């Protein structure tokens, strides 16, 4: 049986022998995506692909692969996936119920083997339950948990701290020296980044925690209004004399009727004829 070859770039600290491929639901879209788990370090890596199929190829020692796409492994906080699984299993409107932790993620559309391997990462599960949930130990073998929105939002707000925004992603220009607005702009960028891994419910709740960045939005509206007011637009009266107003529609030019053969013959004869005065000699 042939196996399709894939070129995969992984951080040097992770060994190929310990990485395990998992198919887990994406925390925002809920579609199955590829991840790699490194059990010894309790790390989850996300597969990011640069699609070059049909444009490049890979060549190795004794092999050539026509698909030149490149896959890279980048670390992802596994709590985003844990939060998604918990939310789907226990949410009813704005309320959350207690559920058995061992029953998380066993819906019909998921890869149960992958979910089991993910939940088997003990350190990840302990951190998730402590960070996101209220828990109750029913017995030695049974632990129930309920999503605690306050704990979840506190964790997300820490994720969105302005100090976490990478300098290379700072791509905005704020026309103010107000340090508060600058910090809000950085926080908003972080919210947009984090929301790529959140269900719409949590994105909405997170934005509410920041008051929808109302102060920043109002400042941007004022700056935009100032720029608009500084622009001078032409009016119909400002056009150069002799130049038609472009809003005026000109009537289409009337095309001449084609001349008949007789008319063209008369024109040629007239061009060759001499004026009558040429027959009289001029007096000297």
mmCIF file of C-alpha atoms in Angstrom:
data_model
loop_
_atom_site.group_PDB
_atom_site.id
_atom_site.type_symbol
_atom_site.label_atom_id
_atom_site.label_comp_id
_atom_site.label_asym_id
_atom_site.label_seq_id
_atom_site.Cartn_x
_atom_site.Cartn_y
_atom_site.Cartn_z
ATOM 1 C CA UNK A 1 0.000 0.000 0.000
ATOM 2 C CA UNK A 2 1.457 3.369 -1.052
ATOM 3 C CA UNK A 3 1.467 6.285 1.353
ATOM 4 C CA UNK A 4 1.450 9.867 0.142
ATOM 5 C CA UNK A 5 4.656 11.627 1.108
ATOM 6 C CA UNK A 6 4.362 14.880 3.056
ATOM 7 C CA UNK A 7 7.108 17.383 3.790
ATOM 8 C CA UNK A 8 6.696 18.543 7.368
ATOM 9 C CA UNK A 9 8.761 21.124 9.247
ATOM 10 C CA UNK A 10 8.667 20.832 13.031
ATOM 11 C CA UNK A 11 10.463 22.684 15.848
ATOM 12 C CA UNK A 12 13.792 21.030 16.640
ATOM 13 C CA UNK A 13 12.828 20.204 20.248
ATOM 14 C CA UNK A 14 10.160 17.738 19.137
ATOM 15 C CA UNK A 15 11.176 14.271 18.043
ATOM 16 C CA UNK A 16 9.468 12.586 15.121
ATOM 17 C CA UNK A 17 9.248 9.402 17.163
ATOM 18 C CA UNK A 18 7.119 11.006 19.901
ATOM 19 C CA UNK A 19 4.791 13.086 17.717
ATOM 20 C CA UNK A 20 1.359 11.543 17.221
ATOM 21 C CA UNK A 21 -0.989 12.659 14.458
ATOM 22 C CA UNK A 22 -4.504 13.583 15.649
ATOM 23 C CA UNK A 23 -7.694 14.647 13.886
ATOM 24 C CA UNK A 24 -9.432 17.122 16.207
ATOM 25 C CA UNK A 25 -12.289 19.583 15.631
ATOM 26 C CA UNK A 26 -11.038 23.110 15.057
ATOM 27 C CA UNK A 27 -12.060 25.217 18.090
ATOM 28 C CA UNK A 28 -13.776 27.879 15.945
ATOM 29 C CA UNK A 29 -15.138 26.085 12.862
ATOM 30 C CA UNK A 30 -15.577 22.612 14.406
ATOM 31 C CA UNK A 31 -14.203 21.028 11.204
ATOM 32 C CA UNK A 32 -11.675 18.215 11.618
ATOM 33 C CA UNK A 33 -8.102 19.466 11.290
ATOM 34 C CA UNK A 34 -4.667 17.923 11.660
ATOM 35 C CA UNK A 35 -2.679 18.313 14.864
ATOM 36 C CA UNK A 36 0.357 16.574 16.329
ATOM 37 C CA UNK A 37 0.609 15.792 20.023
ATOM 38 C CA UNK A 38 3.906 15.444 21.844
ATOM 39 C CA UNK A 39 2.919 13.405 24.898
ATOM 40 C CA UNK A 40 6.205 13.731 26.867
ATOM 41 C CA UNK A 41 5.966 17.535 26.891
ATOM 42 C CA UNK A 42 2.138 17.727 26.857
ATOM 43 C CA UNK A 43 2.366 19.975 23.801
ATOM 44 C CA UNK A 44 -0.099 20.273 20.941
ATOM 45 C CA UNK A 45 1.085 21.429 17.518
ATOM 46 C CA UNK A 46 -1.147 22.798 14.770
ATOM 47 C CA UNK A 47 -0.518 21.947 11.105
ATOM 48 C CA UNK A 48 -0.271 25.049 8.903
ATOM 49 C CA UNK A 49 0.042 24.321 5.178
ATOM 50 C CA UNK A 50 1.488 26.467 2.403
ATOM 51 C CA UNK A 51 -0.341 25.168 -0.673
ATOM 52 C CA UNK A 52 2.041 24.887 -3.644
ATOM 53 C CA UNK A 53 0.359 21.961 -5.401
ATOM 54 C CA UNK A 54 0.810 22.183 -9.166
ATOM 55 C CA UNK A 55 3.469 24.903 -8.884
ATOM 56 C CA UNK A 56 6.424 23.195 -7.178
ATOM 57 C CA UNK A 57 7.755 19.714 -6.482
ATOM 58 C CA UNK A 58 9.926 18.107 -3.826
ATOM 59 C CA UNK A 59 12.986 16.004 -4.654
ATOM 60 C CA UNK A 60 14.828 13.890 -2.110
ATOM 61 C CA UNK A 61 17.306 11.045 -1.961
ATOM 62 C CA UNK A 62 15.858 8.684 -4.558
ATOM 63 C CA UNK A 63 12.365 10.164 -4.599
ATOM 64 C CA UNK A 64 10.396 12.956 -6.269
ATOM 65 C CA UNK A 65 7.045 14.207 -4.996
ATOM 66 C CA UNK A 66 4.914 16.262 -7.404
ATOM 67 C CA UNK A 67 3.006 18.119 -4.663
ATOM 68 C CA UNK A 68 5.306 20.938 -3.563
ATOM 69 C CA UNK A 69 3.137 21.985 -0.605
ATOM 70 C CA UNK A 70 4.835 22.576 2.719
ATOM 71 C CA UNK A 71 3.362 21.818 6.139
ATOM 72 C CA UNK A 72 4.659 23.492 9.292
ATOM 73 C CA UNK A 73 3.964 22.647 12.923
ATOM 74 C CA UNK A 74 3.321 25.577 15.244
ATOM 75 C CA UNK A 75 2.391 25.320 18.955
ATOM 76 C CA UNK A 76 -1.215 25.987 19.947
ATOM 77 C CA UNK A 77 -2.627 26.278 23.448
ATOM 78 C CA UNK A 78 -4.613 23.015 23.836
ATOM 79 C CA UNK A 79 -7.051 24.796 26.149
ATOM 80 C CA UNK A 80 -8.728 26.344 23.085
ATOM 81 C CA UNK A 81 -9.708 22.858 21.893
ATOM 82 C CA UNK A 82 -10.632 21.772 25.402
ATOM 83 C CA UNK A 83 -12.908 24.828 25.766
ATOM 84 C CA UNK A 84 -14.578 24.060 22.428
ATOM 85 C CA UNK A 85 -15.240 20.425 23.408
ATOM 86 C CA UNK A 86 -16.591 21.422 26.821
ATOM 87 C CA UNK A 87 -18.841 24.131 25.363
ATOM 88 C CA UNK A 88 -20.384 21.823 22.771
ATOM 89 C CA UNK A 89 -21.004 19.106 25.331
ATOM 90 C CA UNK A 90 -22.522 21.226 28.095
ATOM 91 C CA UNK A 91 -23.953 24.528 26.810
ATOM 92 C CA UNK A 92 -27.651 25.352 26.709
ATOM 93 C CA UNK A 93 -28.111 29.027 25.829
ATOM 94 C CA UNK A 94 -26.033 30.973 28.348
ATOM 95 C CA UNK A 95 -26.116 28.141 30.865
ATOM 96 C CA UNK A 96 -23.642 25.278 31.323
ATOM 97 C CA UNK A 97 -24.290 21.942 32.992
ATOM 98 C CA UNK A 98 -22.004 19.508 34.813
ATOM 99 C CA UNK A 99 -20.733 16.678 32.612
ATOM 100 C CA UNK A 100 -18.519 13.644 33.088
ATOM 101 C CA UNK A 101 -15.047 14.628 31.915
ATOM 102 C CA UNK A 102 -14.514 11.184 30.395
ATOM 103 C CA UNK A 103 -17.508 11.678 28.074
ATOM 104 C CA UNK A 104 -16.199 14.882 26.495
ATOM 105 C CA UNK A 105 -15.949 14.981 22.710
ATOM 106 C CA UNK A 106 -17.564 11.690 21.794
ATOM 107 C CA UNK A 107 -20.024 13.120 19.273
ATOM 108 C CA UNK A 108 -20.642 11.297 16.009
ATOM 109 C CA UNK A 109 -18.621 13.723 13.857
ATOM 110 C CA UNK A 110 -15.336 13.485 15.775
ATOM 111 C CA UNK A 111 -12.453 11.035 15.611
ATOM 112 C CA UNK A 112 -12.916 9.314 18.979
ATOM 113 C CA UNK A 113 -9.427 7.794 18.939
ATOM 114 C CA UNK A 114 -7.880 11.234 18.481
ATOM 115 C CA UNK A 115 -10.056 12.788 21.195
ATOM 116 C CA UNK A 116 -9.127 9.972 23.588
ATOM 117 C CA UNK A 117 -5.415 10.529 22.889
ATOM 118 C CA UNK A 118 -5.879 14.259 23.433
ATOM 119 C CA UNK A 119 -7.702 13.793 26.745
ATOM 120 C CA UNK A 120 -5.027 11.312 27.839
ATOM 121 C CA UNK A 121 -2.565 14.213 28.113
ATOM 122 C CA UNK A 122 -3.022 14.442 31.898
ATOM 123 C CA UNK A 123 -1.214 17.723 32.457
ATOM 124 C CA UNK A 124 -3.306 19.412 29.776
ATOM 125 C CA UNK A 125 -6.563 18.102 31.241
ATOM 126 C CA UNK A 126 -5.646 19.186 34.775
ATOM 127 C CA UNK A 127 -4.702 22.683 33.609
ATOM 128 C CA UNK A 128 -7.899 22.973 31.540
ATOM 129 C CA UNK A 129 -10.168 21.931 34.395
ATOM 130 C CA UNK A 130 -8.405 24.276 36.830
ATOM 131 C CA UNK A 131 -8.452 27.211 34.396
ATOM 132 C CA UNK A 132 -11.851 26.885 32.716
ATOM 133 C CA UNK A 133 -14.147 24.892 35.000
ATOM 134 C CA UNK A 134 -15.822 24.311 38.271
ATOM 135 C CA UNK A 135 -15.186 20.650 39.158
ATOM 136 C CA UNK A 136 -16.648 18.083 41.545
ATOM 137 C CA UNK A 137 -15.092 14.732 42.368
ATOM 138 C CA UNK A 138 -17.977 12.244 42.545
ATOM 139 C CA UNK A 139 -15.764 9.219 43.127
ATOM 140 C CA UNK A 140 -12.201 8.116 42.500
ATOM 141 C CA UNK A 141 -13.027 7.306 38.893
ATOM 142 C CA UNK A 142 -15.631 9.979 38.159
ATOM 143 C CA UNK A 143 -15.037 13.721 38.000
ATOM 144 C CA UNK A 144 -17.671 16.099 36.694
ATOM 145 C CA UNK A 145 -16.974 19.587 35.413
ATOM 146 C CA UNK A 146 -18.935 22.668 34.388
ATOM 147 C CA UNK A 147 -17.653 25.577 32.322
ATOM 148 C CA UNK A 148 -17.241 28.673 34.503
ATOM 149 C CA UNK A 149 -17.699 31.735 32.228
ATOM 150 C CA UNK A 150 -15.944 34.046 34.678
ATOM 151 C CA UNK A 151 -12.861 31.826 34.745
ATOM 152 C CA UNK A 152 -12.911 31.440 30.959
ATOM 153 C CA UNK A 153 -13.136 35.198 30.361
ATOM 154 C CA UNK A 154 -10.394 35.902 32.893
ATOM 155 C CA UNK A 155 -8.144 33.432 31.022
ATOM 156 C CA UNK A 156 -9.020 34.975 27.643
ATOM 157 C CA UNK A 157 -8.378 38.505 28.899
ATOM 158 C CA UNK A 158 -4.914 37.431 30.038
ATOM 159 C CA UNK A 159 -4.364 36.068 26.536
ATOM 160 C CA UNK A 160 -5.348 39.457 25.096
ATOM 161 C CA UNK A 161 -2.931 41.556 27.101
ATOM 162 C CA UNK A 162 -1.370 44.272 24.941
ATOM 163 C CA UNK A 163 2.091 43.138 26.060
ATOM 164 C CA UNK A 164 1.556 39.811 24.236
ATOM 165 C CA UNK A 165 1.188 41.369 20.786
ATOM 166 C CA UNK A 166 4.289 40.533 18.699
ATOM 167 C CA UNK A 167 6.081 43.671 17.548
ATOM 168 C CA UNK A 168 6.158 42.430 13.950
ATOM 169 C CA UNK A 169 2.334 42.453 13.940
ATOM 170 C CA UNK A 170 2.072 46.088 14.995
ATOM 171 C CA UNK A 171 0.644 47.476 11.749
ATOM 172 C CA UNK A 172 -1.659 50.309 12.780
ATOM 173 C CA UNK A 173 -1.169 54.056 13.002
ATOM 174 C CA UNK A 174 -3.127 55.930 15.672
ATOM 175 C CA UNK A 175 -3.312 59.697 15.261
ATOM 176 C CA UNK A 176 -3.174 60.382 18.981
ATOM 177 C CA UNK A 177 -0.654 60.515 21.765
ATOM 178 C CA UNK A 178 -3.198 59.005 24.167
ATOM 179 C CA UNK A 179 -1.469 55.970 25.660
ATOM 180 C CA UNK A 180 -4.823 54.464 26.686
ATOM 181 C CA UNK A 181 -5.980 54.366 23.064
ATOM 182 C CA UNK A 182 -2.697 52.832 21.964
ATOM 183 C CA UNK A 183 -3.096 50.090 24.542
ATOM 184 C CA UNK A 184 -6.694 49.490 23.452
ATOM 185 C CA UNK A 185 -5.547 49.170 19.840
ATOM 186 C CA UNK A 186 -3.015 46.508 20.844
ATOM 187 C CA UNK A 187 -5.659 44.678 22.900
ATOM 188 C CA UNK A 188 -8.074 44.749 19.973
ATOM 189 C CA UNK A 189 -5.445 43.193 17.707
ATOM 190 C CA UNK A 190 -4.939 40.439 20.291
ATOM 191 C CA UNK A 191 -8.712 39.856 20.539
ATOM 192 C CA UNK A 192 -8.847 39.451 16.746
ATOM 193 C CA UNK A 193 -5.973 36.955 16.880
ATOM 194 C CA UNK A 194 -7.447 34.968 19.772
ATOM 195 C CA UNK A 195 -10.921 34.944 18.202
ATOM 196 C CA UNK A 196 -9.532 32.810 15.357
ATOM 197 C CA UNK A 197 -9.633 29.970 17.910
ATOM 198 C CA UNK A 198 -12.933 30.793 19.605
ATOM 199 C CA UNK A 199 -16.550 29.943 18.938
ATOM 200 C CA UNK A 200 -18.738 33.002 18.158
ATOM 201 C CA UNK A 201 -20.310 32.806 21.631
ATOM 202 C CA UNK A 202 -16.954 33.345 23.371
ATOM 203 C CA UNK A 203 -15.810 35.994 20.895
ATOM 204 C CA UNK A 204 -18.950 38.019 21.622
ATOM 205 C CA UNK A 205 -18.508 37.621 25.377
ATOM 206 C CA UNK A 206 -14.849 38.640 25.124
ATOM 207 C CA UNK A 207 -15.646 41.797 23.150
ATOM 208 C CA UNK A 208 -18.198 42.749 25.778
ATOM 209 C CA UNK A 209 -15.488 42.494 28.425
ATOM 210 C CA UNK A 210 -13.610 45.229 26.573
ATOM 211 C CA UNK A 211 -16.811 47.282 26.085
ATOM 212 C CA UNK A 212 -16.529 46.681 22.354
ATOM 213 C CA UNK A 213 -13.537 49.064 22.325
ATOM 214 C CA UNK A 214 -16.086 51.918 22.200
ATOM 215 C CA UNK A 215 -13.589 54.640 23.126
ATOM 216 C CA UNK A 216 -11.147 53.503 20.447
ATOM 217 C CA UNK A 217 -13.898 53.242 17.795
ATOM 218 C CA UNK A 218 -15.132 56.760 18.625
ATOM 219 C CA UNK A 219 -11.604 58.126 18.282
ATOM 220 C CA UNK A 220 -11.186 56.427 14.904
ATOM 221 C CA UNK A 221 -14.535 57.817 13.694
ATOM 222 C CA UNK A 222 -13.466 61.360 14.637
ATOM 223 C CA UNK A 223 -10.123 60.918 12.860
ATOM 224 C CA UNK A 224 -11.904 59.636 9.759
ATOM 225 C CA UNK A 225 -14.345 62.588 9.831
ATOM 226 C CA UNK A 226 -11.431 65.025 10.113
ATOM 227 C CA UNK A 227 -9.733 63.491 7.078
ATOM 228 C CA UNK A 228 -13.003 63.562 5.076
ATOM 229 C CA UNK A 229 -13.631 67.221 5.923
ATOM 230 C CA UNK A 230 -10.162 68.152 4.653
ATOM 231 C CA UNK A 231 -10.900 66.770 1.179
ATOM 232 C CA UNK A 232 -12.307 69.279 -1.361
ATOM 233 C CA UNK A 233 -14.563 67.803 -4.013
ATOM 234 C CA UNK A 234 -15.318 69.445 -7.396
ATOM 235 C CA UNK A 235 -18.790 70.786 -8.003
ATOM 236 C CA UNK A 236 -20.446 71.131 -11.471
ATOM 237 C CA UNK A 237 -19.659 74.889 -11.317
ATOM 238 C CA UNK A 238 -15.937 74.307 -10.855
ATOM 239 C CA UNK A 239 -15.215 72.793 -14.266
ATOM 240 C CA UNK A 240 -12.851 74.637 -16.623
ATOM 241 C CA UNK A 241 -14.724 76.842 -19.131
ATOM 242 C CA UNK A 242 -15.084 75.125 -22.460
ATOM 243 C CA UNK A 243 -14.910 71.676 -20.896
ATOM 244 C CA UNK A 244 -18.192 69.822 -20.765
ATOM 245 C CA UNK A 245 -19.636 68.835 -17.417
ATOM 246 C CA UNK A 246 -19.078 65.034 -17.254
ATOM 247 C CA UNK A 247 -22.530 64.654 -15.742
ATOM 248 C CA UNK A 248 -24.031 66.021 -18.971
ATOM 249 C CA UNK A 249 -24.789 63.369 -21.510
ATOM 250 C CA UNK A 250 -23.890 64.400 -25.050
ATOM 251 C CA UNK A 251 -26.186 63.444 -27.916
ATOM 252 C CA UNK A 252 -24.589 60.896 -30.227
ATOM 253 C CA UNK A 253 -23.065 62.429 -33.388
ATOM 254 C CA UNK A 254 -25.248 62.187 -36.483
ATOM 255 C CA UNK A 255 -23.620 59.981 -39.079
ATOM 256 C CA UNK A 256 -23.623 61.082 -42.742
ATOM 257 C CA UNK A 257 -25.559 59.039 -45.244
ATOM 258 C CA UNK A 258 -23.206 57.099 -47.575
ATOM 259 C CA UNK A 259 -22.882 58.716 -51.033
ATOM 260 C CA UNK A 260 -24.181 56.970 -54.120
ATOM 261 C CA UNK A 261 -21.967 56.026 -57.081
ATOM 262 C CA UNK A 262 -23.472 58.856 -59.162
ATOM 263 C CA UNK A 263 -22.723 61.440 -56.492
ATOM 264 C CA UNK A 264 -19.110 60.261 -56.214
ATOM 265 C CA UNK A 265 -18.793 60.457 -60.084
ATOM 266 C CA UNK A 266 -20.096 64.069 -60.103
ATOM 267 C CA UNK A 267 -17.632 65.015 -57.361
ATOM 268 C CA UNK A 268 -14.688 63.645 -59.359
ATOM 269 C CA UNK A 269 -15.868 65.462 -62.512
ATOM 270 C CA UNK A 270 -16.231 68.743 -60.620
ATOM 271 C CA UNK A 271 -12.708 68.385 -59.239
ATOM 272 C CA UNK A 272 -11.272 68.060 -62.771
ATOM 273 C CA UNK A 273 -13.300 70.942 -64.345
ATOM 274 C CA UNK A 274 -11.800 74.455 -64.733
ATOM 275 C CA UNK A 275 -13.498 77.611 -63.526
ATOM 276 C CA UNK A 276 -15.206 79.657 -66.307
ATOM 277 C CA UNK A 277 -12.882 82.629 -65.823
ATOM 278 C CA UNK A 278 -9.912 80.514 -66.941
ATOM 279 C CA UNK A 279 -11.180 80.769 -70.543
ATOM 280 C CA UNK A 280 -10.647 84.532 -70.642
ATOM 281 C CA UNK A 281 -7.169 86.038 -71.021
ATOM 282 C CA UNK A 282 -6.116 88.616 -68.491
ATOM 283 C CA UNK A 283 -5.378 92.127 -69.850
ATOM 284 C CA UNK A 284 -1.794 93.184 -69.467
#
